[in-house]
CSV table of C-alpha atoms in Angstrom, one decimal:
chain,number,residue,atom,x,y,z
R,1,MET,CA,86.6,116.3,113.5
R,2,SER,CA,88.8,116.2,110.4
R,3,VAL,CA,89.2,119.0,107.9
R,4,GLU,CA,88.9,117.9,104.3
R,5,GLN,CA,90.8,119.5,101.4
R,6,LYS,CA,88.8,120.0,98.2
R,7,THR,CA,89.0,121.8,94.9
R,8,ILE,CA,86.1,123.1,92.8
R,9,THR,CA,86.2,124.6,89.3
R,10,VAL,CA,84.4,127.9,89.0
R,11,GLY,CA,84.3,129.2,85.5
R,12,ALA,CA,87.9,129.1,84.2
R,13,TRP,CA,89.6,128.7,87.5
R,14,ASP,CA,90.0,126.3,90.4
R,15,TRP,CA,89.3,127.2,94.0
R,16,PHE,CA,91.1,125.2,96.7
R,17,TYR,CA,89.3,125.1,100.0
R,18,ARG,CA,89.2,123.3,103.4
R,19,GLU,CA,85.9,122.1,104.8
R,20,ALA,CA,84.8,120.8,108.2
R,21,ASN,CA,81.4,119.2,108.7
R,22,PRO,CA,79.4,118.4,111.8
R,23,VAL,CA,78.1,114.9,112.4
R,24,ASN,CA,74.5,116.2,112.1
R,25,PRO,CA,73.2,118.6,109.4
R,26,PRO,CA,73.8,122.2,110.6
R,27,GLN,CA,70.8,124.3,111.7
R,28,VAL,CA,72.5,127.6,110.9
R,29,PRO,CA,74.2,129.0,107.8
R,30,THR,CA,77.6,127.7,106.7
R,31,VAL,CA,80.6,129.7,108.0
R,32,VAL,CA,82.9,131.0,105.3
R,33,PHE,CA,86.4,132.0,106.6
R,34,LEU,CA,88.3,134.5,104.5
R,35,HIS,CA,92.1,134.9,105.0
R,36,GLY,CA,94.3,138.0,104.9
R,37,LEU,CA,97.7,138.7,103.5
R,38,PRO,CA,100.0,136.9,102.9
R,39,SER,CA,98.0,134.1,104.6
R,40,LEU,CA,95.9,131.2,103.4
R,41,GLY,CA,92.7,129.3,104.3
R,42,TYR,CA,95.1,127.1,106.3
R,43,SER,CA,95.2,129.8,108.9
R,44,TRP,CA,91.7,128.7,110.1
R,45,SER,CA,92.6,125.0,110.5
R,46,ALA,CA,92.7,125.0,114.3
R,47,LEU,CA,89.2,126.6,114.5
R,48,MET,CA,87.4,124.5,112.0
R,49,PRO,CA,87.2,121.2,113.9
R,50,GLU,CA,86.1,123.1,117.0
R,51,LEU,CA,83.2,124.6,115.1
R,52,ALA,CA,82.3,121.2,113.6
R,53,GLY,CA,82.2,119.8,117.1
R,54,GLN,CA,79.6,122.5,118.0
R,55,GLY,CA,77.4,121.7,115.0
R,56,LEU,CA,78.8,124.3,112.6
R,57,ARG,CA,79.8,123.6,109.0
R,58,SER,CA,82.7,125.8,107.8
R,59,ILE,CA,84.7,126.4,104.6
R,60,ALA,CA,88.0,128.2,104.3
R,61,PRO,CA,89.1,128.9,100.7
R,62,ASP,CA,92.4,130.1,99.4
R,63,TRP,CA,91.6,133.3,97.5
R,64,LEU,CA,92.2,133.3,93.8
R,65,GLY,CA,95.9,134.0,93.3
R,66,PHE,CA,96.8,132.4,96.7
R,67,GLY,CA,97.8,129.0,98.0
R,68,ARG,CA,96.5,126.2,95.9
R,69,SER,CA,93.8,128.1,94.1
R,70,SER,CA,94.4,129.2,90.5
R,71,LYS,CA,96.6,132.2,89.9
R,72,PRO,CA,95.2,133.9,86.8
R,73,GLU,CA,97.2,136.3,84.7
R,74,ARG,CA,96.5,140.0,85.4
R,75,ARG,CA,94.8,140.5,82.0
R,76,GLU,CA,92.2,137.7,83.0
R,77,PHE,CA,91.8,138.7,86.6
R,78,PRO,CA,92.7,142.3,87.6
R,79,TYR,CA,93.1,141.6,91.4
R,80,THR,CA,90.9,144.5,92.3
R,81,PRO,CA,88.3,144.5,95.1
R,82,ASP,CA,85.6,144.4,92.5
R,83,SER,CA,87.1,141.3,90.8
R,84,PHE,CA,87.6,139.5,94.2
R,85,VAL,CA,84.0,140.3,95.2
R,86,ALA,CA,82.7,138.9,91.9
R,87,ALA,CA,84.9,135.8,92.1
R,88,LEU,CA,83.7,135.1,95.7
R,89,ASP,CA,80.1,135.4,94.6
R,90,ASP,CA,80.7,132.9,91.8
R,91,PHE,CA,82.5,130.5,94.3
R,92,LEU,CA,79.6,130.6,96.8
R,93,GLU,CA,77.1,130.2,93.9
R,94,THR,CA,78.9,127.2,92.6
R,95,LEU,CA,78.9,125.6,96.1
R,96,GLU,CA,75.1,126.4,96.3
R,97,LEU,CA,75.6,128.4,99.4
R,98,ASP,CA,72.5,130.7,99.4
R,99,ARG,CA,73.2,132.1,102.9
R,100,VAL,CA,76.5,132.2,104.8
R,101,SER,CA,78.1,133.7,107.9
R,102,LEU,CA,81.3,135.5,106.9
R,103,VAL,CA,84.4,135.6,109.1
R,104,VAL,CA,87.1,137.8,107.7
R,105,GLN,CA,90.7,138.7,108.7
R,106,GLY,CA,93.6,140.8,107.6
R,107,PHE,CA,94.2,143.1,104.6
R,108,LEU,CA,91.9,141.1,102.3
R,109,GLY,CA,89.3,141.2,105.0
R,110,SER,CA,88.2,144.5,103.5
R,111,VAL,CA,87.1,142.6,100.4
R,112,GLY,CA,85.0,140.2,102.5
R,113,LEU,CA,83.3,143.2,104.1
R,114,GLN,CA,82.7,144.8,100.7
R,115,TYR,CA,81.1,141.5,99.6
R,116,ALA,CA,78.8,141.5,102.7
R,117,LEU,CA,77.6,145.0,101.9
R,118,ARG,CA,77.0,144.3,98.2
R,119,HIS,CA,75.4,140.9,98.7
R,120,SER,CA,73.7,141.3,102.0
R,121,ASP,CA,70.9,139.0,101.0
R,122,ARG,CA,73.4,136.1,101.1
R,123,VAL,CA,75.1,137.1,104.4
R,124,ASP,CA,73.5,136.2,107.7
R,125,ARG,CA,76.1,137.8,109.9
R,126,VAL,CA,79.7,139.1,109.9
R,127,ALA,CA,82.6,138.6,112.2
R,128,VAL,CA,85.9,140.6,111.8
R,129,LEU,CA,89.3,139.7,113.1
R,130,ASN,CA,92.0,142.5,112.7
R,131,ALA,CA,91.0,143.9,109.3
R,132,PRO,CA,91.0,147.5,108.0
R,133,LEU,CA,87.7,149.1,109.1
R,134,SER,CA,88.2,152.8,108.6
R,135,PRO,CA,90.1,155.2,106.3
R,136,GLU,CA,92.7,155.5,109.1
R,137,ALA,CA,93.9,152.1,108.2
R,138,LYS,CA,97.0,152.0,106.0
R,139,LEU,CA,99.0,149.2,104.5
R,140,PRO,CA,102.1,148.7,106.8
R,141,TRP,CA,105.4,149.5,105.2
R,142,MET,CA,106.3,145.8,105.3
R,143,LEU,CA,103.4,145.1,102.8
R,144,LYS,CA,103.4,148.4,101.0
R,145,GLN,CA,107.0,148.1,99.8
R,146,MET,CA,106.1,144.8,98.2
R,147,SER,CA,103.9,146.8,95.8
R,148,LEU,CA,106.6,149.3,94.7
R,149,PRO,CA,108.1,149.1,91.2
R,150,PHE,CA,111.2,146.9,90.9
R,151,ILE,CA,111.5,146.4,94.7
R,152,GLY,CA,108.1,144.7,94.9
R,153,ASP,CA,108.9,142.5,91.9
R,154,MET,CA,111.9,141.1,93.7
R,155,MET,CA,110.5,141.0,97.2
R,156,THR,CA,107.4,139.1,96.3
R,157,GLN,CA,109.5,136.3,94.7
R,158,ASP,CA,111.2,135.6,98.0
R,159,PRO,CA,109.6,132.8,100.0
R,160,LEU,CA,111.1,134.2,103.2
R,161,LEU,CA,108.7,137.2,102.9
R,162,VAL,CA,106.0,134.8,104.3
R,163,ASP,CA,108.1,134.0,107.4
R,164,ARG,CA,108.9,137.7,108.0
R,165,THR,CA,105.4,139.0,107.5
R,166,LEU,CA,103.5,136.3,109.5
R,167,GLU,CA,106.0,136.5,112.3
R,168,LYS,CA,106.0,140.3,112.4
R,169,GLY,CA,102.2,140.4,112.4
R,170,SER,CA,101.7,137.7,115.0
R,171,GLY,CA,104.7,138.2,117.3
R,172,PHE,CA,105.4,134.4,117.2
R,173,VAL,CA,108.0,132.3,115.5
R,174,ILE,CA,106.0,130.2,113.0
R,175,PRO,CA,106.6,126.4,113.4
R,176,ASP,CA,108.3,124.7,110.4
R,177,GLU,CA,105.3,122.5,109.7
R,178,ASP,CA,103.1,125.6,109.2
R,179,LEU,CA,105.7,127.5,107.2
R,180,ASP,CA,106.0,124.6,104.9
R,181,VAL,CA,102.3,125.1,103.9
R,182,TYR,CA,102.7,128.9,103.6
R,183,ARG,CA,105.9,128.8,101.6
R,184,ARG,CA,105.0,125.9,99.3
R,185,PRO,CA,103.2,128.0,96.6
R,186,TRP,CA,106.2,130.3,96.3
R,187,LEU,CA,108.6,127.4,95.9
R,188,LYS,CA,106.5,125.9,93.1
R,189,SER,CA,106.3,128.9,90.7
R,190,SER,CA,106.6,132.6,90.4
R,191,ASP,CA,102.8,133.0,90.0
R,192,SER,CA,102.2,133.3,93.8
R,193,GLY,CA,104.6,136.3,94.0
R,194,ARG,CA,103.1,138.0,91.1
R,195,ALA,CA,99.5,137.5,92.4
R,196,LEU,CA,100.5,139.1,95.7
R,197,LEU,CA,102.2,142.0,93.9
R,198,TYR,CA,99.1,142.6,91.8
R,199,THR,CA,96.8,142.4,94.9
R,200,LEU,CA,98.8,144.8,96.9
R,201,LYS,CA,99.0,147.3,94.0
R,202,ASN,CA,95.2,147.1,93.5
R,203,LEU,CA,93.8,146.8,97.0
R,204,GLN,CA,92.3,150.4,96.8
R,205,LEU,CA,92.3,150.5,100.6
R,206,ASN,CA,91.1,154.1,101.0
R,207,GLN,CA,88.1,153.5,98.8
R,208,ALA,CA,87.4,150.1,100.3
R,209,THR,CA,87.4,151.4,103.9
R,210,ALA,CA,85.3,154.4,103.0
R,211,GLU,CA,82.7,152.0,101.6
R,212,ILE,CA,82.9,149.8,104.7
R,213,GLU,CA,82.7,152.7,107.2
R,214,SER,CA,79.7,154.2,105.4
R,215,GLY,CA,77.9,150.9,104.5
R,216,PHE,CA,78.1,149.3,108.0
R,217,ARG,CA,76.4,152.4,109.6
R,218,GLN,CA,73.2,150.9,108.1
R,219,TRP,CA,74.0,147.2,108.9
R,220,THR,CA,71.3,145.7,111.1
R,221,LYS,CA,72.4,142.1,111.1
R,222,PRO,CA,74.6,140.6,113.9
R,223,GLY,CA,78.2,141.7,113.9
R,224,LEU,CA,81.2,140.7,116.0
R,225,VAL,CA,84.7,142.2,116.2
R,226,VAL,CA,87.4,140.0,117.8
R,227,TRP,CA,90.6,142.0,118.0
R,228,GLY,CA,94.2,141.1,118.8
R,229,LYS,CA,95.2,144.2,120.8
R,230,LEU,CA,98.9,143.8,120.1
R,231,ASP,CA,98.4,144.2,116.3
R,232,PRO,CA,101.5,146.2,115.1
R,233,TRP,CA,99.6,147.4,112.0
R,234,LEU,CA,96.0,148.2,112.9
R,235,SER,CA,95.0,150.1,116.0
R,236,VAL,CA,92.2,149.0,118.3
R,237,GLU,CA,90.3,152.3,118.6
R,238,PRO,CA,88.7,152.2,115.0
R,239,ALA,CA,87.7,148.5,115.7
R,240,LYS,CA,85.9,149.5,118.9
R,241,ALA,CA,84.2,152.4,117.1
R,242,PHE,CA,83.1,150.1,114.3
R,243,ALA,CA,81.6,147.6,116.7
R,244,ASP,CA,79.9,150.3,118.8
R,245,ASN,CA,78.3,151.7,115.6
R,246,LEU,CA,76.7,148.4,114.7
R,247,GLU,CA,73.1,148.0,115.6
R,248,ASN,CA,73.7,144.4,116.7
R,249,GLY,CA,77.5,144.7,117.3
R,250,ARG,CA,79.8,143.3,120.0
R,251,PHE,CA,83.5,143.9,120.6
R,252,VAL,CA,85.9,141.3,122.1
R,253,SER,CA,89.5,142.3,122.9
R,254,LEU,CA,92.2,139.6,123.0
R,255,ASP,CA,94.9,141.4,125.1
R,256,GLU,CA,97.8,139.1,124.2
R,257,ALA,CA,97.0,138.5,120.5
R,258,ALA,CA,98.2,140.4,117.5
R,259,HIS,CA,97.4,140.6,113.8
R,260,TYR,CA,96.6,136.9,113.1
R,261,PRO,CA,94.7,135.9,116.3
R,262,GLN,CA,93.0,132.8,114.7
R,263,GLU,CA,96.4,131.0,114.4
R,264,HIS,CA,97.9,131.5,117.9
R,265,TRP,CA,94.9,132.2,120.0
R,266,SER,CA,92.4,129.9,118.3
R,267,GLU,CA,90.8,128.8,121.6
R,268,GLU,CA,90.1,132.3,122.7
R,269,VAL,CA,88.8,133.2,119.3
R,270,GLY,CA,86.6,130.2,119.3
R,271,LYS,CA,85.0,131.1,122.6
R,272,ALA,CA,83.9,134.4,121.1
R,273,LEU,CA,83.0,133.1,117.7
R,274,ILE,CA,81.0,129.9,118.3
R,275,PRO,CA,78.2,131.3,120.4
R,276,PHE,CA,77.9,134.2,117.9
R,277,LEU,CA,77.7,131.8,114.9
R,278,ARG,CA,75.3,129.4,116.5
R,279,ARG,CA,72.7,132.0,117.4
R,280,ARG,CA,69.7,131.9,115.1
R,281,SER,CA,69.0,135.0,113.1
R,282,THR,CA,65.6,135.4,114.8
R,283,ASP,CA,67.5,135.8,118.1
R,284,GLY,CA,69.0,139.1,116.7
């Protein structure tokens, strides 16, 4: 199954996204993959054809400010969780997706989870891969220093920050063909670096994780946590506790994976995700 590359205009901005469709119309909600930092929708490319082969339609956008999506100026888009949540809702509305399954990862995964809590009528189920889930979670120094005055302005303009961050988080040397995709936005303009800087400055992680921890105590829909146990930035214990506290939750540990499991352990992630995503809501 091939993965198509598409762009859609939502209000004043363009969203770039990847889409994979099954041969027959899907019988369950479309899967929306949301990437972390400083990743892209491209990070889900290995999983999407596998899902399509199992009858699942999936979409993986580049968040506003990232990749090939528009990179608004800060006065137009403040890069706060509230602004990302509102923009995602507009994106899904424009695509006429009334009900979706959300799969989130990384330090923008918190925004996806906030979206699920605030728009639960649109979300059928949630799967989480290595994202901040409790107030114990902190931005790693590698990312936090990118938000500091002066230092952050310089660091976020360096394309090599992509290599360093993705390789540190995953424990793998990223192949050149993949790095070419991740670096390209930085090489084209300074807008990508500024958008990352604004996002890191305004992530409001303490407030976001408090909302997530409190809100998901009442979450009754299916939930899955797939966790790379070797994550250098997020520990496994809060992830287990999060899954245990879900009424319909399940936890899957990937003992050799780290912060970006969808990229380097896609087969193992797929084995956990696909049965979860194919299950009808009435099955619980």
